[in-house]
Amino acid sequence: MRLRMRVHYVSGTARLQRVVMTAAPLRRTHITKVLWRHSGALTSSRADLLRLGALFRLAAASPHSAVFLPLRANPVGECVADWADSHGLADLVIVRRDVHLRPSAWPSIRARLGRRGAGPGTLSTMLTPAPRPAVDNRDWDWMRQRLSVAEHGDTMVLSGWPEALYYAGDELTRCGNEVAVNSEIRRYGGPALLGQFNGPGHRSGRRDASWECMVLAVDEIFHRNRWQPTASGSDPK
């Protein structure tokens, strides 16, 4: 997938050399905080899920980059309102573990990007890695496949070894492709549970390291049309 990206070059860190953002925001994507309640949700549309999967794979292949998505700026619809009230919404940073980005350092890095990351940066078209074929889970090294979460302020930092970010990207692409054929979404518009990411404590039973993030898909056009007033001014049945 080719994505139009905005590149911000940064200095003062050992490994992180640039922060990349999509030139066109993922306006139908929201993610909640997960550490307080040990659970949360990523809610997105089909098109955004496909782009998000590509961005995870881009982060996996970028040893000196962080992908930043200022998702809190997105309008909150009815499918996300309850999550926002109960868990709180977050912006998202996706980065390889070996970049060694400290979450506490992110606010100062973000401040250099301008308001909400809207500074000019450098526009670039990037070719993201393609999804990989499915692999036999029995051969996985779970220590290398797991994602780690850190939250600082209103930003969630999702990090992992390249294998973990590639897997997450492939899973999000799978979820995006499923939206078109999911009966619940086609009939009701969602949200429909299509996947889930789990923290390292999910397998060990450690509550202090346990979290889960559900992947929910919605058809935003369906929901907008559902509540759009008819010509007579009444709501559709």
PDB file of C-alpha atoms in Angstrom:
ATOM      1  CA  MET A   1       0.000   0.000   0.000  1.00  0.00           C
ATOM      2  CA  ARG A   2       1.239   3.497  -0.836  1.00  0.00           C
ATOM      3  CA  LEU A   3       0.538   6.105   1.813  1.00  0.00           C
ATOM      4  CA  ARG A   4       1.049   9.843   1.691  1.00  0.00           C
ATOM      5  CA  MET A   5       3.000  10.649   4.861  1.00  0.00           C
ATOM      6  CA  ARG A   6       4.225  13.738   6.645  1.00  0.00           C
ATOM      7  CA  VAL A   7       7.777  13.292   7.977  1.00  0.00           C
ATOM      8  CA  HIS A   8       9.168  15.265  10.934  1.00  0.00           C
ATOM      9  CA  TYR A   9      12.880  14.881  11.606  1.00  0.00           C
ATOM     10  CA  VAL A  10      13.858  15.049  15.266  1.00  0.00           C
ATOM     11  CA  SER A  11      17.172  15.237  17.104  1.00  0.00           C
ATOM     12  CA  GLY A  12      18.419  14.739  20.618  1.00  0.00           C
ATOM     13  CA  THR A  13      17.615  11.007  20.842  1.00  0.00           C
ATOM     14  CA  ALA A  14      19.959   8.110  20.232  1.00  0.00           C
ATOM     15  CA  ARG A  15      17.820   6.014  17.862  1.00  0.00           C
ATOM     16  CA  LEU A  16      14.698   7.990  17.018  1.00  0.00           C
ATOM     17  CA  GLN A  17      15.392  10.142  13.971  1.00  0.00           C
ATOM     18  CA  ARG A  18      11.944  10.905  12.588  1.00  0.00           C
ATOM     19  CA  VAL A  19       8.247  10.911  13.440  1.00  0.00           C
ATOM     20  CA  VAL A  20       5.921  10.045  10.565  1.00  0.00           C
ATOM     21  CA  MET A  21       2.217  10.825  10.305  1.00  0.00           C
ATOM     22  CA  THR A  22      -0.415  10.228   7.672  1.00  0.00           C
ATOM     23  CA  ALA A  23      -1.035  13.287   5.520  1.00  0.00           C
ATOM     24  CA  ALA A  24      -4.766  12.437   5.649  1.00  0.00           C
ATOM     25  CA  PRO A  25      -5.902  11.633   9.230  1.00  0.00           C
ATOM     26  CA  LEU A  26      -7.592   8.340  10.135  1.00  0.00           C
ATOM     27  CA  ARG A  27     -10.741  10.200  11.151  1.00  0.00           C
ATOM     28  CA  ARG A  28     -12.859   7.105  11.800  1.00  0.00           C
ATOM     29  CA  THR A  29     -10.400   5.524  14.232  1.00  0.00           C
ATOM     30  CA  HIS A  30     -10.356   5.800  18.030  1.00  0.00           C
ATOM     31  CA  ILE A  31      -8.393   3.949  20.695  1.00  0.00           C
ATOM     32  CA  THR A  32      -9.055   3.933  24.427  1.00  0.00           C
ATOM     33  CA  LYS A  33      -6.609   3.749  27.270  1.00  0.00           C
ATOM     34  CA  VAL A  34      -6.170   0.155  28.461  1.00  0.00           C
ATOM     35  CA  LEU A  35      -3.972   0.114  31.564  1.00  0.00           C
ATOM     36  CA  TRP A  36      -6.361   1.582  34.138  1.00  0.00           C
ATOM     37  CA  ARG A  37      -9.115  -1.004  33.573  1.00  0.00           C
ATOM     38  CA  HIS A  38      -6.819  -3.626  31.997  1.00  0.00           C
ATOM     39  CA  SER A  39      -9.036  -3.498  28.916  1.00  0.00           C
ATOM     40  CA  GLY A  40      -9.966  -1.175  26.106  1.00  0.00           C
ATOM     41  CA  ALA A  41     -10.910  -1.009  22.455  1.00  0.00           C
ATOM     42  CA  LEU A  42      -9.718   0.104  19.064  1.00  0.00           C
ATOM     43  CA  THR A  43     -12.718   1.169  16.972  1.00  0.00           C
ATOM     44  CA  SER A  44     -12.275   1.784  13.271  1.00  0.00           C
ATOM     45  CA  SER A  45     -13.793   1.607   9.803  1.00  0.00           C
ATOM     46  CA  ARG A  46     -12.752  -0.758   7.031  1.00  0.00           C
ATOM     47  CA  ALA A  47     -10.638   1.790   5.157  1.00  0.00           C
ATOM     48  CA  ASP A  48      -8.923   2.967   8.342  1.00  0.00           C
ATOM     49  CA  LEU A  49      -8.216  -0.594   9.500  1.00  0.00           C
ATOM     50  CA  LEU A  50      -6.461  -1.331   6.218  1.00  0.00           C
ATOM     51  CA  ARG A  51      -4.383   1.838   6.527  1.00  0.00           C
ATOM     52  CA  LEU A  52      -3.666   1.145  10.200  1.00  0.00           C
ATOM     53  CA  GLY A  53      -2.424  -2.344   9.374  1.00  0.00           C
ATOM     54  CA  ALA A  54      -0.062  -0.853   6.799  1.00  0.00           C
ATOM     55  CA  LEU A  55       1.192   1.691   9.359  1.00  0.00           C
ATOM     56  CA  PHE A  56       2.028  -1.041  11.876  1.00  0.00           C
ATOM     57  CA  ARG A  57       4.068  -2.828   9.226  1.00  0.00           C
ATOM     58  CA  LEU A  58       5.742   0.461   8.309  1.00  0.00           C
ATOM     59  CA  ALA A  59       6.772   0.910  11.955  1.00  0.00           C
ATOM     60  CA  ALA A  60       8.044  -2.690  12.016  1.00  0.00           C
ATOM     61  CA  ALA A  61      10.341  -1.992   9.070  1.00  0.00           C
ATOM     62  CA  SER A  62      11.573   1.389  10.392  1.00  0.00           C
ATOM     63  CA  PRO A  63      14.389   1.096  12.967  1.00  0.00           C
ATOM     64  CA  HIS A  64      14.664   4.885  13.401  1.00  0.00           C
ATOM     65  CA  SER A  65      11.021   6.001  13.156  1.00  0.00           C
ATOM     66  CA  ALA A  66       7.890   6.353  15.245  1.00  0.00           C
ATOM     67  CA  VAL A  67       4.410   6.469  13.694  1.00  0.00           C
ATOM     68  CA  PHE A  68       2.164   9.055  15.367  1.00  0.00           C
ATOM     69  CA  LEU A  69      -1.634   9.180  15.034  1.00  0.00           C
ATOM     70  CA  PRO A  70      -3.360  12.102  16.859  1.00  0.00           C
ATOM     71  CA  LEU A  71      -6.641  10.213  17.201  1.00  0.00           C
ATOM     72  CA  ARG A  72      -8.148  12.284  20.033  1.00  0.00           C
ATOM     73  CA  ALA A  73      -8.799  15.060  17.519  1.00  0.00           C
ATOM     74  CA  ASN A  74     -11.319  12.833  15.707  1.00  0.00           C
ATOM     75  CA  PRO A  75     -15.059  13.467  16.169  1.00  0.00           C
ATOM     76  CA  VAL A  76     -16.674  11.000  18.559  1.00  0.00           C
ATOM     77  CA  GLY A  77     -19.772   9.203  17.302  1.00  0.00           C
ATOM     78  CA  GLU A  78     -22.357   7.166  19.162  1.00  0.00           C
ATOM     79  CA  CYS A  79     -20.346   3.946  18.848  1.00  0.00           C
ATOM     80  CA  VAL A  80     -17.394   5.451  20.700  1.00  0.00           C
ATOM     81  CA  ALA A  81     -19.066   7.786  23.217  1.00  0.00           C
ATOM     82  CA  ASP A  82     -19.477   5.194  25.994  1.00  0.00           C
ATOM     83  CA  TRP A  83     -15.882   4.013  25.603  1.00  0.00           C
ATOM     84  CA  ALA A  84     -14.688   7.614  25.778  1.00  0.00           C
ATOM     85  CA  ASP A  85     -16.619   8.226  28.996  1.00  0.00           C
ATOM     86  CA  SER A  86     -15.615   5.010  30.771  1.00  0.00           C
ATOM     87  CA  HIS A  87     -12.000   4.536  29.614  1.00  0.00           C
ATOM     88  CA  GLY A  88     -10.810   7.780  28.067  1.00  0.00           C
ATOM     89  CA  LEU A  89      -9.469   8.166  24.534  1.00  0.00           C
ATOM     90  CA  ALA A  90      -5.813   8.369  23.570  1.00  0.00           C
ATOM     91  CA  ASP A  91      -3.519   9.356  20.751  1.00  0.00           C
ATOM     92  CA  LEU A  92      -1.367   6.527  19.411  1.00  0.00           C
ATOM     93  CA  VAL A  93       2.366   6.089  18.866  1.00  0.00           C
ATOM     94  CA  ILE A  94       3.625   2.901  17.163  1.00  0.00           C
ATOM     95  CA  VAL A  95       7.320   2.209  17.487  1.00  0.00           C
ATOM     96  CA  ARG A  96       9.835  -0.616  17.508  1.00  0.00           C
ATOM     97  CA  ARG A  97      11.183  -1.600  20.884  1.00  0.00           C
ATOM     98  CA  ASP A  98      14.775  -1.191  19.759  1.00  0.00           C
ATOM     99  CA  VAL A  99      14.180   2.510  19.047  1.00  0.00           C
ATOM    100  CA  HIS A 100      14.162   2.914  22.858  1.00  0.00           C
ATOM    101  CA  LEU A 101      11.569   5.691  22.922  1.00  0.00           C
ATOM    102  CA  ARG A 102      10.818   6.593  26.537  1.00  0.00           C
ATOM    103  CA  PRO A 103       7.104   7.456  26.897  1.00  0.00           C
ATOM    104  CA  SER A 104       8.028  10.272  29.290  1.00  0.00           C
ATOM    105  CA  ALA A 105      10.100  11.845  26.506  1.00  0.00           C
ATOM    106  CA  TRP A 106       7.203  11.895  24.063  1.00  0.00           C
ATOM    107  CA  PRO A 107       5.571  15.203  25.167  1.00  0.00           C
ATOM    108  CA  SER A 108       8.744  17.166  24.389  1.00  0.00           C
ATOM    109  CA  ILE A 109       9.124  15.367  21.045  1.00  0.00           C
ATOM    110  CA  ARG A 110       5.502  16.020  20.168  1.00  0.00           C
ATOM    111  CA  ALA A 111       5.857  19.701  21.045  1.00  0.00           C
ATOM    112  CA  ARG A 112       8.355  20.036  18.207  1.00  0.00           C
ATOM    113  CA  LEU A 113       5.758  18.805  15.711  1.00  0.00           C
ATOM    114  CA  GLY A 114       3.502  21.808  16.154  1.00  0.00           C
ATOM    115  CA  ARG A 115      -0.085  21.900  17.313  1.00  0.00           C
ATOM    116  CA  ARG A 116      -1.550  18.373  17.012  1.00  0.00           C
ATOM    117  CA  GLY A 117       1.335  17.483  14.757  1.00  0.00           C
ATOM    118  CA  ALA A 118       0.000  19.778  12.066  1.00  0.00           C
ATOM    119  CA  GLY A 119       3.354  21.412  11.334  1.00  0.00           C
ATOM    120  CA  PRO A 120       4.571  21.365   7.741  1.00  0.00           C
ATOM    121  CA  GLY A 121       7.083  18.524   7.978  1.00  0.00           C
ATOM    122  CA  THR A 122       8.137  16.919   4.710  1.00  0.00           C
ATOM    123  CA  LEU A 123       5.550  15.234   2.494  1.00  0.00           C
ATOM    124  CA  SER A 124       6.567  11.827   1.194  1.00  0.00           C
ATOM    125  CA  THR A 125       4.863   8.867  -0.457  1.00  0.00           C
ATOM    126  CA  MET A 126       5.860   5.643   1.281  1.00  0.00           C
ATOM    127  CA  LEU A 127       5.386   2.076   0.125  1.00  0.00           C
ATOM    128  CA  THR A 128       4.443   0.008   3.170  1.00  0.00           C
ATOM    129  CA  PRO A 129       5.296  -3.695   3.511  1.00  0.00           C
ATOM    130  CA  ALA A 130       2.635  -6.098   2.239  1.00  0.00           C
ATOM    131  CA  PRO A 131       0.794  -8.459   4.619  1.00  0.00           C
ATOM    132  CA  ARG A 132       2.605 -11.722   5.214  1.00  0.00           C
ATOM    133  CA  PRO A 133       1.145 -15.217   4.786  1.00  0.00           C
ATOM    134  CA  ALA A 134      -0.387 -16.754   7.908  1.00  0.00           C
ATOM    135  CA  VAL A 135       2.048 -18.765  10.021  1.00  0.00           C
ATOM    136  CA  ASP A 136       1.648 -21.750  12.320  1.00  0.00           C
ATOM    137  CA  ASN A 137       1.147 -20.335  15.829  1.00  0.00           C
ATOM    138  CA  ARG A 138       2.951 -23.322  17.346  1.00  0.00           C
ATOM    139  CA  ASP A 139       6.229 -22.043  15.934  1.00  0.00           C
ATOM    140  CA  TRP A 140       5.919 -18.554  17.418  1.00  0.00           C
ATOM    141  CA  ASP A 141       8.285 -17.085  19.944  1.00  0.00           C
ATOM    142  CA  TRP A 142       5.667 -15.432  22.129  1.00  0.00           C
ATOM    143  CA  MET A 143       8.262 -13.208  23.817  1.00  0.00           C
ATOM    144  CA  ARG A 144       9.037 -11.676  20.416  1.00  0.00           C
ATOM    145  CA  GLN A 145       5.412 -11.551  19.242  1.00  0.00           C
ATOM    146  CA  ARG A 146       3.833  -9.663  22.122  1.00  0.00           C
ATOM    147  CA  LEU A 147       3.033  -5.960  22.149  1.00  0.00           C
ATOM    148  CA  SER A 148       3.880  -3.693  25.061  1.00  0.00           C
ATOM    149  CA  VAL A 149       1.755  -0.729  26.135  1.00  0.00           C
ATOM    150  CA  ALA A 150       2.804   2.413  27.950  1.00  0.00           C
ATOM    151  CA  GLU A 151       0.590   5.411  28.574  1.00  0.00           C
ATOM    152  CA  HIS A 152       1.862   8.887  29.269  1.00  0.00           C
ATOM    153  CA  GLY A 153      -0.665  11.644  29.527  1.00  0.00           C
ATOM    154  CA  ASP A 154      -3.219  11.059  26.799  1.00  0.00           C
ATOM    155  CA  THR A 155      -0.907   9.113  24.510  1.00  0.00           C
ATOM    156  CA  MET A 156      -0.644   5.340  24.217  1.00  0.00           C
ATOM    157  CA  VAL A 157       2.714   4.007  23.066  1.00  0.00           C
ATOM    158  CA  LEU A 158       2.429   0.574  21.441  1.00  0.00           C
ATOM    159  CA  SER A 159       5.835  -1.007  20.995  1.00  0.00           C
ATOM    160  CA  GLY A 160       7.299  -4.385  20.207  1.00  0.00           C
ATOM    161  CA  TRP A 161       9.950  -6.237  18.286  1.00  0.00           C
ATOM    162  CA  PRO A 162       9.478  -6.135  14.503  1.00  0.00           C
ATOM    163  CA  GLU A 163       7.744  -9.533  14.607  1.00  0.00           C
ATOM    164  CA  ALA A 164       5.099  -8.187  17.004  1.00  0.00           C
ATOM    165  CA  LEU A 165       4.398  -5.086  14.919  1.00  0.00           C
ATOM    166  CA  TYR A 166       4.236  -7.116  11.705  1.00  0.00           C
ATOM    167  CA  TYR A 167       1.755  -9.510  13.320  1.00  0.00           C
ATOM    168  CA  ALA A 168      -0.395  -6.655  14.638  1.00  0.00           C
ATOM    169  CA  GLY A 169      -0.425  -5.042  11.205  1.00  0.00           C
ATOM    170  CA  ASP A 170      -1.396  -8.300   9.508  1.00  0.00           C
ATOM    171  CA  GLU A 171      -4.165  -8.842  12.061  1.00  0.00           C
ATOM    172  CA  LEU A 172      -5.582  -5.359  11.485  1.00  0.00           C
ATOM    173  CA  THR A 173      -5.498  -5.918   7.721  1.00  0.00           C
ATOM    174  CA  ARG A 174      -7.381  -9.188   8.223  1.00  0.00           C
ATOM    175  CA  CYS A 175      -9.985  -7.340  10.309  1.00  0.00           C
ATOM    176  CA  GLY A 176     -10.306  -4.668   7.627  1.00  0.00           C
ATOM    177  CA  ASN A 177     -10.895  -7.262   4.929  1.00  0.00           C
ATOM    178  CA  GLU A 178     -13.499  -8.999   7.074  1.00  0.00           C
ATOM    179  CA  VAL A 179     -15.611  -5.854   7.418  1.00  0.00           C
ATOM    180  CA  ALA A 180     -16.984  -6.213   3.876  1.00  0.00           C
ATOM    181  CA  VAL A 181     -18.322  -9.725   4.546  1.00  0.00           C
ATOM    182  CA  ASN A 182     -19.254  -9.509   8.235  1.00  0.00           C
ATOM    183  CA  SER A 183     -22.995 -10.100   8.578  1.00  0.00           C
ATOM    184  CA  GLU A 184     -23.346  -8.057  11.780  1.00  0.00           C
ATOM    185  CA  ILE A 185     -21.756  -4.998  10.214  1.00  0.00           C
ATOM    186  CA  ARG A 186     -23.697  -5.365   6.958  1.00  0.00           C
ATOM    187  CA  ARG A 187     -26.986  -5.653   8.841  1.00  0.00           C
ATOM    188  CA  TYR A 188     -26.513  -3.360  11.836  1.00  0.00           C
ATOM    189  CA  GLY A 189     -23.448  -1.284  11.006  1.00  0.00           C
ATOM    190  CA  GLY A 190     -21.515  -2.668  13.983  1.00  0.00           C
ATOM    191  CA  PRO A 191     -19.604  -2.303  16.171  1.00  0.00           C
ATOM    192  CA  ALA A 192     -18.513  -5.899  15.656  1.00  0.00           C
ATOM    193  CA  LEU A 193     -15.652  -7.617  17.487  1.00  0.00           C
ATOM    194  CA  LEU A 194     -13.178  -8.829  14.855  1.00  0.00           C
ATOM    195  CA  GLY A 195      -9.969  -9.333  16.843  1.00  0.00           C
ATOM    196  CA  GLN A 196      -8.102  -8.675  20.063  1.00  0.00           C
ATOM    197  CA  PHE A 197      -4.584  -7.864  21.231  1.00  0.00           C
ATOM    198  CA  ASN A 198      -3.407  -9.096  24.624  1.00  0.00           C
ATOM    199  CA  GLY A 199      -0.651  -7.935  26.939  1.00  0.00           C
ATOM    200  CA  PRO A 200       2.135 -10.170  28.257  1.00  0.00           C
ATOM    201  CA  GLY A 201       0.226 -10.960  31.450  1.00  0.00           C
ATOM    202  CA  HIS A 202      -2.546 -12.643  29.460  1.00  0.00           C
ATOM    203  CA  ARG A 203      -0.561 -15.884  29.287  1.00  0.00           C
ATOM    204  CA  SER A 204       1.202 -15.669  32.657  1.00  0.00           C
ATOM    205  CA  GLY A 205      -1.816 -14.684  34.745  1.00  0.00           C
ATOM    206  CA  ARG A 206      -0.080 -11.552  36.054  1.00  0.00           C
ATOM    207  CA  ARG A 207      -2.729  -8.892  36.520  1.00  0.00           C
ATOM    208  CA  ASP A 208      -0.170  -6.077  36.748  1.00  0.00           C
ATOM    209  CA  ALA A 209       0.968  -6.875  33.188  1.00  0.00           C
ATOM    210  CA  SER A 210      -2.415  -7.965  31.873  1.00  0.00           C
ATOM    211  CA  TRP A 211      -4.421  -5.950  29.378  1.00  0.00           C
ATOM    212  CA  GLU A 212      -6.575  -6.564  26.344  1.00  0.00           C
ATOM    213  CA  CYS A 213      -7.539  -4.318  23.472  1.00  0.00           C
ATOM    214  CA  MET A 214     -10.499  -5.392  21.375  1.00  0.00           C
ATOM    215  CA  VAL A 215     -10.598  -4.531  17.680  1.00  0.00           C
ATOM    216  CA  LEU A 216     -14.095  -3.281  16.836  1.00  0.00           C
ATOM    217  CA  ALA A 217     -15.218  -2.383  13.328  1.00  0.00           C
ATOM    218  CA  VAL A 218     -18.061  -0.064  12.400  1.00  0.00           C
ATOM    219  CA  ASP A 219     -19.673   1.172   9.215  1.00  0.00           C
ATOM    220  CA  GLU A 220     -19.768   4.906   9.871  1.00  0.00           C
ATOM    221  CA  ILE A 221     -21.901   5.613   6.782  1.00  0.00           C
ATOM    222  CA  PHE A 222     -24.525   3.162   8.073  1.00  0.00           C
ATOM    223  CA  HIS A 223     -24.696   4.948  11.425  1.00  0.00           C
ATOM    224  CA  ARG A 224     -24.854   8.409   9.880  1.00  0.00           C
ATOM    225  CA  ASN A 225     -27.696   7.378   7.568  1.00  0.00           C
ATOM    226  CA  ARG A 226     -29.517   5.652  10.416  1.00  0.00           C
ATOM    227  CA  TRP A 227     -29.872   8.858  12.400  1.00  0.00           C
ATOM    228  CA  GLN A 228     -30.190  11.312   9.518  1.00  0.00           C
ATOM    229  CA  PRO A 229     -33.609  13.028   9.587  1.00  0.00           C
ATOM    230  CA  THR A 230     -35.974  12.213   6.751  1.00  0.00           C
ATOM    231  CA  ALA A 231     -37.451  14.809   4.445  1.00  0.00           C
ATOM    232  CA  SER A 232     -40.469  15.154   6.773  1.00  0.00           C
ATOM    233  CA  GLY A 233     -38.200  15.855   9.725  1.00  0.00           C
ATOM    234  CA  SER A 234     -38.846  12.578  11.557  1.00  0.00           C
ATOM    235  CA  ASP A 235     -36.221   9.946  12.350  1.00  0.00           C
ATOM    236  CA  PRO A 236     -36.127   6.839  10.181  1.00  0.00           C
ATOM    237  CA  LYS A 237     -37.686   3.742  11.645  1.00  0.00           C
TER     238      LYS A 237
END
